[in-house]
JSON list of C-alpha atoms in Angstrom, two decimals:
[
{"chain": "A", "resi": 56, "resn": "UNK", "atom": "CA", "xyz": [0.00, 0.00, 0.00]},
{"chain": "A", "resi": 57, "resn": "UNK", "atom": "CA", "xyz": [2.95, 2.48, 0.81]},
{"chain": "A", "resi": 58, "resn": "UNK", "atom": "CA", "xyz": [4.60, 1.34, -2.45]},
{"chain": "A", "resi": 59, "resn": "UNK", "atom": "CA", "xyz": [1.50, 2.15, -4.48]},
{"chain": "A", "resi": 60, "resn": "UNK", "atom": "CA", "xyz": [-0.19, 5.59, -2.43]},
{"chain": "A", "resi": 61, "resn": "UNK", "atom": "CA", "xyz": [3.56, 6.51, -1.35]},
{"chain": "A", "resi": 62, "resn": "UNK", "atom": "CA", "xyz": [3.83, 8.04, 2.44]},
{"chain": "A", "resi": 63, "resn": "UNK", "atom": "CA", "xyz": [2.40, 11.17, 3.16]},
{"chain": "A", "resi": 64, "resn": "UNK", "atom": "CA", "xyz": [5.18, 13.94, 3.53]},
{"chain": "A", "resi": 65, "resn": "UNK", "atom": "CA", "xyz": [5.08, 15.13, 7.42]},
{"chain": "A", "resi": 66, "resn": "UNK", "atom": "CA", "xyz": [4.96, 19.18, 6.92]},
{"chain": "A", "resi": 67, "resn": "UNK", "atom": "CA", "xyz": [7.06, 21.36, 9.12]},
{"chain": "A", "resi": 68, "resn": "UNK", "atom": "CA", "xyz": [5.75, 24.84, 10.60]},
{"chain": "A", "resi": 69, "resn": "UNK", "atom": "CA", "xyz": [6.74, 27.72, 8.97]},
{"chain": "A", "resi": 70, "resn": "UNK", "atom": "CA", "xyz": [9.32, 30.08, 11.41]},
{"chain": "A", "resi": 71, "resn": "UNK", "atom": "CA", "xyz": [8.10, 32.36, 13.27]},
{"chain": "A", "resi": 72, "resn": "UNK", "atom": "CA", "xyz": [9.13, 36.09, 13.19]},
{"chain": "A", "resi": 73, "resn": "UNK", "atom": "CA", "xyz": [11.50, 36.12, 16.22]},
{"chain": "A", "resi": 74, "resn": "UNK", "atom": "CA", "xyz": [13.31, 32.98, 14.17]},
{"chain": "A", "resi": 75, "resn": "UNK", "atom": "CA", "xyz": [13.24, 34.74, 11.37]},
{"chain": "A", "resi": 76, "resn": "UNK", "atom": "CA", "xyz": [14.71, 37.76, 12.82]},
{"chain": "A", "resi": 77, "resn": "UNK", "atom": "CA", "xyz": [17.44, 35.88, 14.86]},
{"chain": "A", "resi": 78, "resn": "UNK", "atom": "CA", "xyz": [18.82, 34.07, 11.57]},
{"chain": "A", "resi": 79, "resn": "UNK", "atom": "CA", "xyz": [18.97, 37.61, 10.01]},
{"chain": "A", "resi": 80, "resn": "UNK", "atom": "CA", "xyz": [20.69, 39.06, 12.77]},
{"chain": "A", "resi": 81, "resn": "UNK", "atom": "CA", "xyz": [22.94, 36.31, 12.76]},
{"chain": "A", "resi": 82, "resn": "UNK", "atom": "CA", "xyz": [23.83, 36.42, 9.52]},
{"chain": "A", "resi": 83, "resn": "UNK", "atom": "CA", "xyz": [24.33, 40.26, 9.99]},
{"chain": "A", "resi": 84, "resn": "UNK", "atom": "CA", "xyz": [26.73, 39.89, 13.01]},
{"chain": "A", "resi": 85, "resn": "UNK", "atom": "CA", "xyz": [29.15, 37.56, 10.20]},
{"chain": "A", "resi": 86, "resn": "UNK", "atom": "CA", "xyz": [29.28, 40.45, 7.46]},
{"chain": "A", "resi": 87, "resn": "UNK", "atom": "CA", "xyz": [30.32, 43.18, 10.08]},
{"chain": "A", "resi": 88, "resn": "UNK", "atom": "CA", "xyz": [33.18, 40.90, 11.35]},
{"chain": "A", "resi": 89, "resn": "UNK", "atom": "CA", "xyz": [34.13, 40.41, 7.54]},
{"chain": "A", "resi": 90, "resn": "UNK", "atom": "CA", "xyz": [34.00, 44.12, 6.92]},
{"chain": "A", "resi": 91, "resn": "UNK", "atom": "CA", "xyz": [35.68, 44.68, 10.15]},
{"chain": "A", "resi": 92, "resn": "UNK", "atom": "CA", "xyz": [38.92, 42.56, 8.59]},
{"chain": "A", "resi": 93, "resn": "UNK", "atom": "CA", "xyz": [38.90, 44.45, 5.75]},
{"chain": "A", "resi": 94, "resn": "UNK", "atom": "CA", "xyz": [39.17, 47.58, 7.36]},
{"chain": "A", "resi": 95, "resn": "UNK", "atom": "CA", "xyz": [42.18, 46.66, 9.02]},
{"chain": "A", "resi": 96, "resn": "UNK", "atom": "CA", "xyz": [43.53, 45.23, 5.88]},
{"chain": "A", "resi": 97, "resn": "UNK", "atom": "CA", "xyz": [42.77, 48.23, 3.94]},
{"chain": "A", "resi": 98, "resn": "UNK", "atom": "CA", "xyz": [44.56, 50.07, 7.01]},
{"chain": "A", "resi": 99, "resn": "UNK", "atom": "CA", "xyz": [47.73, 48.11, 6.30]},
{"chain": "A", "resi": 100, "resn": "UNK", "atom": "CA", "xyz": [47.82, 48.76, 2.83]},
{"chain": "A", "resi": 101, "resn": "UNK", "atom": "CA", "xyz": [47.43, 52.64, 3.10]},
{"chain": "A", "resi": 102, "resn": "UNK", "atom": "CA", "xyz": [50.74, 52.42, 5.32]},
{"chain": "A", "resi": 103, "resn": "UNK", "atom": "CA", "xyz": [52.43, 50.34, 2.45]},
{"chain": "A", "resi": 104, "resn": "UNK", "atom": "CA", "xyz": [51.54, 53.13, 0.15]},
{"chain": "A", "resi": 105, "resn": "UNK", "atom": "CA", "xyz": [52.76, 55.69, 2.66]},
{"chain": "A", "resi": 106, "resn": "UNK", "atom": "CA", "xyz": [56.18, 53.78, 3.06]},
{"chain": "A", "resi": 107, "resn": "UNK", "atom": "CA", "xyz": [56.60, 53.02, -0.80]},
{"chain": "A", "resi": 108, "resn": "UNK", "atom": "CA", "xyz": [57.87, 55.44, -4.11]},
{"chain": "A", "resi": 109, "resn": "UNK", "atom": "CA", "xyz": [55.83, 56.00, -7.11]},
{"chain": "A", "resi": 110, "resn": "UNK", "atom": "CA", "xyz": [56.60, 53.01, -8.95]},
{"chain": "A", "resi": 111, "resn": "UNK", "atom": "CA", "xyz": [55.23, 49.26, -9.72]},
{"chain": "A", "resi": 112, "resn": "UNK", "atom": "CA", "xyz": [55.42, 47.80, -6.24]},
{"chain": "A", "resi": 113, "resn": "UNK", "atom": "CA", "xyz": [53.06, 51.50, -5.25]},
{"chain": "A", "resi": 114, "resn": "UNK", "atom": "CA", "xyz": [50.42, 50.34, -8.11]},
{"chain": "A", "resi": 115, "resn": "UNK", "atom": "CA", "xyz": [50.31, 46.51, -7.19]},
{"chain": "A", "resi": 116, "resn": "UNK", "atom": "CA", "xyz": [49.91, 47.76, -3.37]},
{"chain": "A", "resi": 117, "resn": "UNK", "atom": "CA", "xyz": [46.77, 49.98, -5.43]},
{"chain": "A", "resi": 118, "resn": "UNK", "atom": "CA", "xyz": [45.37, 47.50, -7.33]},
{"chain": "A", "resi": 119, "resn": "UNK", "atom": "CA", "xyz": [44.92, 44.76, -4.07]},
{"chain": "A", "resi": 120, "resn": "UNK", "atom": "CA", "xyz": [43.51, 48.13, -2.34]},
{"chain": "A", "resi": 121, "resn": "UNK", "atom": "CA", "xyz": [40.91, 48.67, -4.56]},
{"chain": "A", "resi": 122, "resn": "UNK", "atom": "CA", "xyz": [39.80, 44.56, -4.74]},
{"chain": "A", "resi": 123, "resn": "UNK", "atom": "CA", "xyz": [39.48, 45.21, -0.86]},
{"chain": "A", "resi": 124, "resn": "UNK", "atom": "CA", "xyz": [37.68, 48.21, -0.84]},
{"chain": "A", "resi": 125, "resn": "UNK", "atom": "CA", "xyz": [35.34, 46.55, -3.35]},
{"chain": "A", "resi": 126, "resn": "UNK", "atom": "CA", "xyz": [34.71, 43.65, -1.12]},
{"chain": "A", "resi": 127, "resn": "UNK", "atom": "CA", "xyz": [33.86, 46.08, 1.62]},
{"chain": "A", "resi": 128, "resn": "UNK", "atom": "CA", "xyz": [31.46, 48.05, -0.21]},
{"chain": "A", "resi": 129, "resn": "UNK", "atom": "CA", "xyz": [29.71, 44.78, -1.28]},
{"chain": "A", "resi": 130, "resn": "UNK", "atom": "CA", "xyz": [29.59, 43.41, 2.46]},
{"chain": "A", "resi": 131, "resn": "UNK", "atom": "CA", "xyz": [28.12, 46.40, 3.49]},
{"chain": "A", "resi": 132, "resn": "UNK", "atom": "CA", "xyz": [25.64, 46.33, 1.05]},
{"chain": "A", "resi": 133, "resn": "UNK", "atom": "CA", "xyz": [25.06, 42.75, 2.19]},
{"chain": "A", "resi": 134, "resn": "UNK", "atom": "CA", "xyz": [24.78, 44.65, 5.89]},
{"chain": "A", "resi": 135, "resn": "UNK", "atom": "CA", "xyz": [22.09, 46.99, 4.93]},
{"chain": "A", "resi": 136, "resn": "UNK", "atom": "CA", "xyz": [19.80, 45.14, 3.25]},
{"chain": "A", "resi": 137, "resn": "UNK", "atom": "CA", "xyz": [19.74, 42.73, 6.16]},
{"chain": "A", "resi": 138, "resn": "UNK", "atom": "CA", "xyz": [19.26, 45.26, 8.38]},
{"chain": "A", "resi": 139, "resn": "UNK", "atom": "CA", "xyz": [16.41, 46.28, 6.36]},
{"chain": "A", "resi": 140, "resn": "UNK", "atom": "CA", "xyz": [14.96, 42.65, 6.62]},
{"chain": "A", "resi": 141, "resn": "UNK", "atom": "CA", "xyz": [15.44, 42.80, 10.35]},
{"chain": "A", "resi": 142, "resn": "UNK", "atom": "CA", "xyz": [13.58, 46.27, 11.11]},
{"chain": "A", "resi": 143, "resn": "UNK", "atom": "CA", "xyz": [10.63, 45.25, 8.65]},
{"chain": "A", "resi": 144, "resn": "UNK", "atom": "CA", "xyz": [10.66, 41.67, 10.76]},
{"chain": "A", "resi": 145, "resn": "UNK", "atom": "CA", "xyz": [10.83, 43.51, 13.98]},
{"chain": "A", "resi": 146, "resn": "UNK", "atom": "CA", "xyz": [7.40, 45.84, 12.98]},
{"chain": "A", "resi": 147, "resn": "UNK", "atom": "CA", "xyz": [5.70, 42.47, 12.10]},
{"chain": "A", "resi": 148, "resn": "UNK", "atom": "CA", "xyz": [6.40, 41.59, 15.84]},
{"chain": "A", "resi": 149, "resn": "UNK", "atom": "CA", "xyz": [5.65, 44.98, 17.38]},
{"chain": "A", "resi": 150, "resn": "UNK", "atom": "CA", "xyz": [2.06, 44.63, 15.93]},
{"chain": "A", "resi": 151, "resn": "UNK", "atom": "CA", "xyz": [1.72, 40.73, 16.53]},
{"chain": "A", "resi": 152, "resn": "UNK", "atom": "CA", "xyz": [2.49, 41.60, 19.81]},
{"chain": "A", "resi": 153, "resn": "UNK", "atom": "CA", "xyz": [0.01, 44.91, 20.22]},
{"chain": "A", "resi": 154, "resn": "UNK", "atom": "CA", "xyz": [-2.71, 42.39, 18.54]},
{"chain": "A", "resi": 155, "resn": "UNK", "atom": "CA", "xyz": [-1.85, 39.79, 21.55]},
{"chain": "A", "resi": 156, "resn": "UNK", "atom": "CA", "xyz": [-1.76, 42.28, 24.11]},
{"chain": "A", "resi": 157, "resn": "UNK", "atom": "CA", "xyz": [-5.56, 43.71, 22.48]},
{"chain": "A", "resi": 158, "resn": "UNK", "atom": "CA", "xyz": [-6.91, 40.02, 22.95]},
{"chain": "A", "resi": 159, "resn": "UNK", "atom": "CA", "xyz": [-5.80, 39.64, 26.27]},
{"chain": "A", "resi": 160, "resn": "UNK", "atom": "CA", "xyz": [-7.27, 43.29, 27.04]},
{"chain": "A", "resi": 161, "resn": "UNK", "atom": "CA", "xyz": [-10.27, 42.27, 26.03]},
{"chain": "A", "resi": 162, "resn": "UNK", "atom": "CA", "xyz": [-10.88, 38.93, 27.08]},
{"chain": "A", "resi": 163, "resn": "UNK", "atom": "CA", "xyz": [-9.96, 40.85, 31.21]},
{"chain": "A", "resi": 164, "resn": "UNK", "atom": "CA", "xyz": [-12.75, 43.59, 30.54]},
{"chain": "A", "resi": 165, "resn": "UNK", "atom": "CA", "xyz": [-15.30, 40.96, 29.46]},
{"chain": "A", "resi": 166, "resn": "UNK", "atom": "CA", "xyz": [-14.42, 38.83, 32.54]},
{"chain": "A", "resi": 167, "resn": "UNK", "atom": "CA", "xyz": [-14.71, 41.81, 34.53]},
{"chain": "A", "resi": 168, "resn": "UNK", "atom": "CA", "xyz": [-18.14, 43.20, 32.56]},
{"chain": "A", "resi": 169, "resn": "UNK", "atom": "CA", "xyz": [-19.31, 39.84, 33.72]},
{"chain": "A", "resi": 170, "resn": "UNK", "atom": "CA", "xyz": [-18.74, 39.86, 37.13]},
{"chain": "A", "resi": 171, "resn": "UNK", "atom": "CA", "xyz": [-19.65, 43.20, 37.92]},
{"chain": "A", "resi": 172, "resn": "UNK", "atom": "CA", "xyz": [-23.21, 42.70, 36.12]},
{"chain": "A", "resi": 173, "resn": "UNK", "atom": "CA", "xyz": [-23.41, 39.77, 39.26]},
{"chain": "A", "resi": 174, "resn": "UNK", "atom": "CA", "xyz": [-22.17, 42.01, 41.55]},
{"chain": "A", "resi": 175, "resn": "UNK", "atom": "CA", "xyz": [-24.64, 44.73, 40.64]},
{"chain": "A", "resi": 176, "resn": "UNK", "atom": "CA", "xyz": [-27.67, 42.31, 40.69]},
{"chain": "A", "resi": 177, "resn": "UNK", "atom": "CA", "xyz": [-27.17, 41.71, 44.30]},
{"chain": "A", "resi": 178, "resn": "UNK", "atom": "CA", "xyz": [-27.14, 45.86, 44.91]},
{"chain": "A", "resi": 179, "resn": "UNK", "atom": "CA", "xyz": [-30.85, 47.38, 44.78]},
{"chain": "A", "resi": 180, "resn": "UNK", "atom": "CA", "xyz": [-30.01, 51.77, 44.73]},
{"chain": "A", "resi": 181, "resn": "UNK", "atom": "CA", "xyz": [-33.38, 51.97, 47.01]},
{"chain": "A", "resi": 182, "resn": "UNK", "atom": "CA", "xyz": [-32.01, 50.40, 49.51]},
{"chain": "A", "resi": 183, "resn": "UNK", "atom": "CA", "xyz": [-28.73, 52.09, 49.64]},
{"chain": "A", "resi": 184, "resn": "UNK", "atom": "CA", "xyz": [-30.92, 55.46, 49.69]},
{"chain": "A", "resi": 185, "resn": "UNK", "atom": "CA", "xyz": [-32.99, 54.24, 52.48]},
{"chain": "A", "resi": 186, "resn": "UNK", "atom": "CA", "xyz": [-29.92, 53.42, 54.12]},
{"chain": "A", "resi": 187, "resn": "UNK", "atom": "CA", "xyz": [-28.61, 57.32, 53.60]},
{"chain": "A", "resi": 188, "resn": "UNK", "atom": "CA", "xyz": [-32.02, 58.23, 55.44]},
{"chain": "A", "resi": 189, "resn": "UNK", "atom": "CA", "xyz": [-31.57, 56.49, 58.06]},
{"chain": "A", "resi": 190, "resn": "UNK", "atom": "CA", "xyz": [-28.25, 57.45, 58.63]},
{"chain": "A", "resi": 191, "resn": "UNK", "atom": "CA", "xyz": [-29.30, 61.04, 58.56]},
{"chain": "A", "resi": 192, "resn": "UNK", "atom": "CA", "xyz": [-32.10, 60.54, 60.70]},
{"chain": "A", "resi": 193, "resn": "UNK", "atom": "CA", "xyz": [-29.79, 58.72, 63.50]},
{"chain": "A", "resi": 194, "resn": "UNK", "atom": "CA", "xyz": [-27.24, 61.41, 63.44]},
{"chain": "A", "resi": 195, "resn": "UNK", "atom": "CA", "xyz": [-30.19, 64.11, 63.90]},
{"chain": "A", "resi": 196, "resn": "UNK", "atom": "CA", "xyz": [-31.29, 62.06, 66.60]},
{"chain": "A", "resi": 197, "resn": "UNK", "atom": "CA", "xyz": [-27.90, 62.07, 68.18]},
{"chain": "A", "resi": 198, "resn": "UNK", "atom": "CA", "xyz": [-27.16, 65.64, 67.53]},
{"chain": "A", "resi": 199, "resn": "UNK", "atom": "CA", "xyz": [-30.18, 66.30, 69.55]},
{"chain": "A", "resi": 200, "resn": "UNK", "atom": "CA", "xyz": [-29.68, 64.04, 72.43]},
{"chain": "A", "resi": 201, "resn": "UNK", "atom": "CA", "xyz": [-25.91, 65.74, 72.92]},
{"chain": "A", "resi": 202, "resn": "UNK", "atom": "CA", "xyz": [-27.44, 69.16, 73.07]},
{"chain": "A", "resi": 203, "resn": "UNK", "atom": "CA", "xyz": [-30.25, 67.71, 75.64]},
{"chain": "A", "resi": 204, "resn": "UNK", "atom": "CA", "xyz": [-27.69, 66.11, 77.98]},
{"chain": "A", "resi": 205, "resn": "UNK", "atom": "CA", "xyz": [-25.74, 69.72, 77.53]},
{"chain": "A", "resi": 206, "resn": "UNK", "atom": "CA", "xyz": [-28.52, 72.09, 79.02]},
{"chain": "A", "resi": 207, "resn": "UNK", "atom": "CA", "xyz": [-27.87, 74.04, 81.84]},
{"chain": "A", "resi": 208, "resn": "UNK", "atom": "CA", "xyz": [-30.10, 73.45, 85.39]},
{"chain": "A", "resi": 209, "resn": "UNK", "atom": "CA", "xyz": [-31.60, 76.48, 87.16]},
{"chain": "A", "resi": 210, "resn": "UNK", "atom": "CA", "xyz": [-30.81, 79.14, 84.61]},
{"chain": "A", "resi": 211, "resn": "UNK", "atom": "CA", "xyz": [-33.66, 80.76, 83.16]},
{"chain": "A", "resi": 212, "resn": "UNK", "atom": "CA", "xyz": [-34.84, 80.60, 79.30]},
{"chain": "A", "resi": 213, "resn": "UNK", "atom": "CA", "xyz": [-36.36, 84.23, 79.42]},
{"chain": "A", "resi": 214, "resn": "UNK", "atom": "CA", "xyz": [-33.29, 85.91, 80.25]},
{"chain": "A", "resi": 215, "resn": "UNK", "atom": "CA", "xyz": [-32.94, 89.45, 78.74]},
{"chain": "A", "resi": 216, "resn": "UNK", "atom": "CA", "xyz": [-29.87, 90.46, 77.81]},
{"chain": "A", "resi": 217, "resn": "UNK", "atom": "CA", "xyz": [-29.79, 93.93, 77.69]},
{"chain": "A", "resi": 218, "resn": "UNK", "atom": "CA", "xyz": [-30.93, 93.63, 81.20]},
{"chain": "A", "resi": 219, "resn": "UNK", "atom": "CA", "xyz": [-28.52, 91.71, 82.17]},
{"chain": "A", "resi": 220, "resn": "UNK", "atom": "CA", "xyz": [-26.26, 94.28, 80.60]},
{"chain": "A", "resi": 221, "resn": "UNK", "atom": "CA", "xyz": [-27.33, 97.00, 82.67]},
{"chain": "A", "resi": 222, "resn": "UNK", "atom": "CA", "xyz": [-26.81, 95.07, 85.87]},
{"chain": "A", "resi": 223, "resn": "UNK", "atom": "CA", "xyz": [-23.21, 95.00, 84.73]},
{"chain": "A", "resi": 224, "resn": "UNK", "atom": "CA", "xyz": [-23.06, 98.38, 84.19]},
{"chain": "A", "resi": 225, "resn": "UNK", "atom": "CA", "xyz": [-24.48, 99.05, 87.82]},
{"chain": "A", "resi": 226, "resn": "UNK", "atom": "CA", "xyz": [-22.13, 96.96, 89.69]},
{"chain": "A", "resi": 227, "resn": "UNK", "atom": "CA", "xyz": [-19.20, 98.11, 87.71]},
{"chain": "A", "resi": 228, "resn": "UNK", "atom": "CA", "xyz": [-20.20, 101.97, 88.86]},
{"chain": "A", "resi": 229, "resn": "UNK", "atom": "CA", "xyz": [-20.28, 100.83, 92.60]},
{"chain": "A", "resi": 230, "resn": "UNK", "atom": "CA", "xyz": [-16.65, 99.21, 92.28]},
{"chain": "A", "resi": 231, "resn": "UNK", "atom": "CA", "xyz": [-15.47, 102.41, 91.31]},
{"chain": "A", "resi": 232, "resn": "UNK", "atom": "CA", "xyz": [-17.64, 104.40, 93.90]},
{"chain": "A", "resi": 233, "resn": "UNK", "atom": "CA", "xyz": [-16.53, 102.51, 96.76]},
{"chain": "A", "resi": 234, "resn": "UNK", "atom": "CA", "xyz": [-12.94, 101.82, 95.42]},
{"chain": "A", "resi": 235, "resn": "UNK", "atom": "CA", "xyz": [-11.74, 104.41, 98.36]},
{"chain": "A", "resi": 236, "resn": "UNK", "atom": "CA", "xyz": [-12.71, 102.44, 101.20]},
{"chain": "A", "resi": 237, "resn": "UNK", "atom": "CA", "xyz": [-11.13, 99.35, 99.64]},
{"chain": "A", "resi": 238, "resn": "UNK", "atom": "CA", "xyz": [-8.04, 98.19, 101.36]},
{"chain": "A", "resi": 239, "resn": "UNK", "atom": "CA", "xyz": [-4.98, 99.65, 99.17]},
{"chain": "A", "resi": 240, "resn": "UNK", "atom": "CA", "xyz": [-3.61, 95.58, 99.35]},
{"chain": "A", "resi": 241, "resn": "UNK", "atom": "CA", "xyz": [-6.87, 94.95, 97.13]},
{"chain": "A", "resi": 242, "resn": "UNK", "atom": "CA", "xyz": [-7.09, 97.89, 95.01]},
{"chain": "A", "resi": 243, "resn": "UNK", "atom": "CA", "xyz": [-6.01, 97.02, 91.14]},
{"chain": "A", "resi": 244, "resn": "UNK", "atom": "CA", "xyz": [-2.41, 98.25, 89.61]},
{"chain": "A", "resi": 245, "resn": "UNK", "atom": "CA", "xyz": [-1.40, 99.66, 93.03]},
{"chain": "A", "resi": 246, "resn": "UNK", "atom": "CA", "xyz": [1.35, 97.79, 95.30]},
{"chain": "A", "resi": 247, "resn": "UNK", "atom": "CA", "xyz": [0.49, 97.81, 99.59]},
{"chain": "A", "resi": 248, "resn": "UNK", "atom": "CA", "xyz": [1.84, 100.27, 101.25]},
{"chain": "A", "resi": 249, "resn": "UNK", "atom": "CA", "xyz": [3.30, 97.81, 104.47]},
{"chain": "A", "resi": 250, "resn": "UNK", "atom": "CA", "xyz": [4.78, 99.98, 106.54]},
{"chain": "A", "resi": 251, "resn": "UNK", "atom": "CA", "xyz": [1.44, 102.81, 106.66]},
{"chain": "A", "resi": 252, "resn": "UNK", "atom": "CA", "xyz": [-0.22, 99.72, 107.37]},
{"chain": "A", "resi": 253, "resn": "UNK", "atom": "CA", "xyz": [2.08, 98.70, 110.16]},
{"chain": "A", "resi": 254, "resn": "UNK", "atom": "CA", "xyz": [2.67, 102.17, 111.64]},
{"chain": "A", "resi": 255, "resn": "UNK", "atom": "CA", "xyz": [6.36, 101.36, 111.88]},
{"chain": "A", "resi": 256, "resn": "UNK", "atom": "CA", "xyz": [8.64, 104.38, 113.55]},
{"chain": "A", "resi": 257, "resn": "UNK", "atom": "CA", "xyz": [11.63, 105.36, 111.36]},
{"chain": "A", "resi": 258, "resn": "UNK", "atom": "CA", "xyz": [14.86, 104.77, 111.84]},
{"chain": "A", "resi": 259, "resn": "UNK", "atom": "CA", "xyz": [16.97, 107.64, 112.63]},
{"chain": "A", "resi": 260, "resn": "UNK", "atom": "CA", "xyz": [19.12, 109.20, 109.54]},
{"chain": "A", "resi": 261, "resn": "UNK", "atom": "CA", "xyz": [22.44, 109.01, 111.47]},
{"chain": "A", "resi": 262, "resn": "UNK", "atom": "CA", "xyz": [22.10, 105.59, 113.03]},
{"chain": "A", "resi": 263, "resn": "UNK", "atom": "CA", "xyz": [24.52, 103.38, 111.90]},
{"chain": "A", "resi": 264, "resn": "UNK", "atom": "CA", "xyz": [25.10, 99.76, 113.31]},
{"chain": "A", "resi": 265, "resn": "UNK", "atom": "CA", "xyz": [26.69, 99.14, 115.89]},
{"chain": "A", "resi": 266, "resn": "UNK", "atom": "CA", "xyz": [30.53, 96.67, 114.87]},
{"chain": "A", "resi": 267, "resn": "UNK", "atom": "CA", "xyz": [30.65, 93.00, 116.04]},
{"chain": "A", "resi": 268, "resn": "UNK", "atom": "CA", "xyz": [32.32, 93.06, 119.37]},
{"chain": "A", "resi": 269, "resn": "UNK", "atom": "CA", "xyz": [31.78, 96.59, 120.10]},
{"chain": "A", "resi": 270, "resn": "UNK", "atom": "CA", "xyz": [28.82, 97.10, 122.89]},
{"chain": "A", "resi": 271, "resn": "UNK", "atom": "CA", "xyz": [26.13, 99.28, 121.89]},
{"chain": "A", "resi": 272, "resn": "UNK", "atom": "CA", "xyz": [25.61, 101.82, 124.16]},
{"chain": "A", "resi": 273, "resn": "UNK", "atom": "CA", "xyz": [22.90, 104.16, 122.70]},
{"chain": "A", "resi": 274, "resn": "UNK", "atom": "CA", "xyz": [19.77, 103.87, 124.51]},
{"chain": "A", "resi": 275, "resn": "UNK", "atom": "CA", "xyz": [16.80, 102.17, 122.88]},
{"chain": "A", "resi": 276, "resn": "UNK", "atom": "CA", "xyz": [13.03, 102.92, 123.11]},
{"chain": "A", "resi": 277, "resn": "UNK", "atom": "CA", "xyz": [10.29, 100.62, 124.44]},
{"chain": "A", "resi": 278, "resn": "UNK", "atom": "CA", "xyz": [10.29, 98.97, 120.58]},
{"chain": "A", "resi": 279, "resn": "UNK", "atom": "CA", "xyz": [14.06, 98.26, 121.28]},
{"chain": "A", "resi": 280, "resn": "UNK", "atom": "CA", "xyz": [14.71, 100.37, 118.58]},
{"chain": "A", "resi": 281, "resn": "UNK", "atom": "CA", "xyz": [17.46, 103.57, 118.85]},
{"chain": "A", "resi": 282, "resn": "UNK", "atom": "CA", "xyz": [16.34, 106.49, 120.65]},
{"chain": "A", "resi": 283, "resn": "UNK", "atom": "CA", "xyz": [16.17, 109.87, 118.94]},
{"chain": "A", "resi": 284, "resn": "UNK", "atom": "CA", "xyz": [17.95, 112.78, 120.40]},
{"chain": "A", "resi": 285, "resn": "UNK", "atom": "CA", "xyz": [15.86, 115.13, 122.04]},
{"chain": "A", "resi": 286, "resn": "UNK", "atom": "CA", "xyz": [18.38, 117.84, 120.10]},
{"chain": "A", "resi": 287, "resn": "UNK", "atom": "CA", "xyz": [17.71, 116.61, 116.99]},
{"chain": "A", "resi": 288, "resn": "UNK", "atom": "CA", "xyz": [13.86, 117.20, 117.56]},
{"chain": "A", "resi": 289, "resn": "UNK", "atom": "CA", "xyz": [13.93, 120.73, 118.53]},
{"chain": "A", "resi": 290, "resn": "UNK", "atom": "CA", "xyz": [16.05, 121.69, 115.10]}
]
């Protein structure tokens, strides 16, 4: 049966575009080492020519110059057309991936449409503005309990204030009327005068203490205080 039908070829997948684009780049790395060598080569010869006279050993040193130079300029067309390949391959991938990343975008928001339609179901809005209502009226209830429990007892509600106004201005006229016979200890802005209030004698200008060890033999009054001369009183 195989011999007559034959065997059925097993087909390989095509690459992908980050295989494609690694082969290029691959490839790409090669030619720049190649061009690299012939830079340095071309390098060596351009110090031959330097070191060399006019002459036939100068124009062979030209001639394998210009083969090089050649080469170069055909690797590095090589270069940029598979540099070309490699940026077109690399915007396939950019938007293969932005398609990928849409999907998944999408396929989240309809999970999520779906489970906030459940969740919604299960939340009635007239309940949740009953429940404001009653909220408000609790807190209205409070507020008025707290200002209850904060009344004052025994004061009255028909107090008039410019009444009670003029009783203050009354009582602050009979503090200042009767300031005189207030003691001058009490009186505002005004320091006691202690020894008016004490009715102290004073001491005598000329009395001066008497030195440790000495005896003091000036007389003293009945406050054991220095006597005053009886001289010094009739000056």
């Amino acid at each position: 049966m195989k011999r007559v039908f034959g065997i059925k070829k097993e087909t390989q997948p095509p690459p992908s575009v980050q295989d494609a684009s690694d082969r290029i780049n691959k490839r790409g790395e090669t030619v720049e080492e190649k061009i690299k060598k012939l830079d340095s080569e071309l390098a060596r010869y351009k110090e031959q020519l330097k070191k060399t006279r006019p002459g036939p050993a100068q124009e062979a040193i030209k001639a394998r110059a210009m083969r090089v130079l050649k080469q170069k300029r055909m690797y590095e067309g090589q270069r940029d057309m598979l540099y070309n390949q490699t940026y077109n391959l690399d915007q396939v991938s950019f938007a293969a991936e932005g398609i990928k990343d849409a999907q998944q975008t999408m396929a989240a928001l309809k999970s999520a449409n779906k489970e906030l339609k459940g969740v919604m179901k299960t939340v009635n809005i007239q309940d949740v503005d009953n429940l404001q209502d009653e909220m408000v009226d609790l807190m209205d209830v409070s507020n008025e309990i707290q200002e209850t429990l904060g009344r004052s007892y025994g004061v009255p509600d028909d107090v008039d204030e410019e009444e009670l106004m003029g009783e203050l201005d009354a009582l602050e006229a009979d503090m200042e009327t009767e300031g005189e016979g207030v003691p001058s200890y009490l009186q505002p802005d005004k320091e006691p005068d202690l020894d008016s209030e004490l009715n102290l004698p004073s001491a005598p200008m000329g009395y001066a203490p008497t030195p440790a060890g000495r005896a003091n033999t000036q007389a003293e009054d009945e406050l054991g205080l220095p006597a005053v001369p009886r001289a010094s009183l009739r000056g």
